[in-house]
Tab-separated table of C-alpha atoms in Angstrom:
chain	number	residue	atom	x	y	z
A	22	MET	CA	0.109	-0.060	0.018
A	23	PHE	CA	1.315	3.544	-0.880
A	24	ARG	CA	0.481	6.629	1.211
A	25	GLY	CA	-2.175	8.712	-0.425
A	26	SER	CA	-3.669	5.669	-2.406
A	27	ASN	CA	-7.070	4.167	-1.550
A	28	ALA	CA	-7.398	0.672	0.153
A	29	THR	CA	-10.115	-1.801	0.431
A	30	LEU	CA	-9.980	-4.501	3.198
A	31	TYR	CA	-12.268	-7.225	2.239
A	32	CYS	CA	-14.816	-8.591	4.647
A	33	ASN	CA	-17.843	-10.515	3.374
A	34	PRO	CA	-19.256	-12.799	6.342
A	35	LYS	CA	-21.865	-15.291	5.817
A	36	GLY	CA	-23.957	-17.063	8.247
A	37	THR	CA	-27.471	-17.764	9.418
A	38	PRO	CA	-28.981	-15.633	10.655
A	39	SER	CA	-27.065	-13.011	8.863
A	40	PRO	CA	-24.303	-11.412	10.870
A	41	VAL	CA	-23.807	-7.807	11.830
A	42	THR	CA	-20.524	-6.633	10.884
A	43	SER	CA	-18.232	-3.959	12.493
A	44	TRP	CA	-14.598	-2.589	11.801
A	45	ILE	CA	-12.196	-2.001	14.745
A	46	LYS	CA	-9.039	0.144	14.703
A	47	ASP	CA	-7.015	0.998	17.757
A	48	ASN	CA	-9.461	-1.055	19.885
A	49	ASN	CA	-12.316	1.319	18.743
A	50	THR	CA	-15.054	0.585	16.506
A	51	ILE	CA	-15.047	2.707	13.254
A	52	ASP	CA	-17.958	5.205	13.308
A	53	PHE	CA	-19.070	5.242	9.515
A	54	THR	CA	-21.411	8.168	10.252
A	55	GLN	CA	-18.674	10.828	10.839
A	56	PRO	CA	-19.018	13.702	8.525
A	57	ASN	CA	-15.771	13.926	6.070
A	58	SER	CA	-14.574	10.460	7.436
A	59	ARG	CA	-12.100	8.636	5.101
A	60	PHE	CA	-13.429	5.477	6.089
A	61	SER	CA	-16.577	3.908	4.475
A	62	ASN	CA	-18.203	0.439	4.480
A	63	ASP	CA	-19.410	-0.814	1.098
A	64	SER	CA	-22.195	-3.297	0.304
A	65	THR	CA	-20.285	-6.352	1.051
A	66	ASP	CA	-19.071	-4.988	4.313
A	67	SER	CA	-15.482	-4.335	3.263
A	68	LEU	CA	-13.803	-1.320	4.585
A	69	VAL	CA	-12.864	1.246	2.057
A	70	ILE	CA	-10.055	3.790	3.291
A	71	LYS	CA	-9.559	7.119	1.141
A	72	GLU	CA	-6.100	8.500	0.877
A	73	VAL	CA	-4.174	6.252	3.200
A	74	GLN	CA	-1.897	7.970	5.824
A	75	GLU	CA	0.602	7.161	7.960
A	76	GLY	CA	-1.524	6.865	10.957
A	77	ASP	CA	-3.332	4.103	9.026
A	78	GLU	CA	-0.441	1.567	9.200
A	79	ARG	CA	-1.850	-0.638	11.661
A	80	ALA	CA	-4.175	-3.543	12.240
A	81	PHE	CA	-7.865	-3.451	11.356
A	82	THR	CA	-10.406	-6.124	12.349
A	83	CYS	CA	-13.580	-7.100	10.730
A	84	LYS	CA	-15.862	-8.601	13.435
A	85	ALA	CA	-19.057	-10.352	12.489
A	86	THR	CA	-21.636	-11.150	15.148
A	87	ASN	CA	-24.882	-13.054	15.336
A	88	ILE	CA	-26.639	-14.704	18.134
A	89	LEU	CA	-24.672	-17.935	17.632
A	90	GLY	CA	-21.337	-16.157	18.093
A	91	GLU	CA	-18.639	-13.893	16.424
A	92	ALA	CA	-15.923	-14.350	14.147
A	93	GLN	CA	-13.011	-11.858	13.257
A	94	LEU	CA	-10.725	-11.254	10.240
A	95	MET	CA	-7.651	-9.048	11.003
A	96	TRP	CA	-5.853	-7.217	8.448
A	97	ASN	CA	-2.354	-5.657	8.912
A	98	LEU	CA	-1.902	-2.464	6.548
A	99	GLN	CA	1.691	-1.745	5.772
A	100	PHE	CA	3.099	0.854	3.428
A	101	LEU	CA	5.493	0.134	0.643
A	102	SER	CA	8.149	2.338	-0.652
A	103	LYS	CA	9.724	2.382	-4.133
A	104	GLN	CA	12.759	1.064	-2.488
A	105	ASN	CA	10.973	-2.007	-1.256
A	106	LEU	CA	9.754	-2.724	-4.796
A	107	ASN	CA	13.261	-2.223	-6.287
A	108	ASP	CA	14.587	-4.842	-3.733
A	109	THR	CA	12.014	-7.546	-4.584
A	110	TYR	CA	13.470	-10.741	-5.679
A	111	VAL	CA	11.417	-13.739	-7.425
A	112	PHE	CA	12.873	-17.128	-6.883
């Protein structure tokens, strides 16, 4: 991920009954109703981050909950630099 680009973290939980999905960053649930937020939730419950910033380089957790329990999927967002790409080797 490059700073300033957009990121989509995929989470499309399935279950019966249908789970309720929330996204967590820094142990806080992301509030998608905040005005001018860079975070949004698409129709598949994936997290969309507009213009990724340095403070976004961390763990994000998708939490799906229904009356039978919960499941979590964690994403670690890390930045790449052009130097990292130049030093990549394929074996």
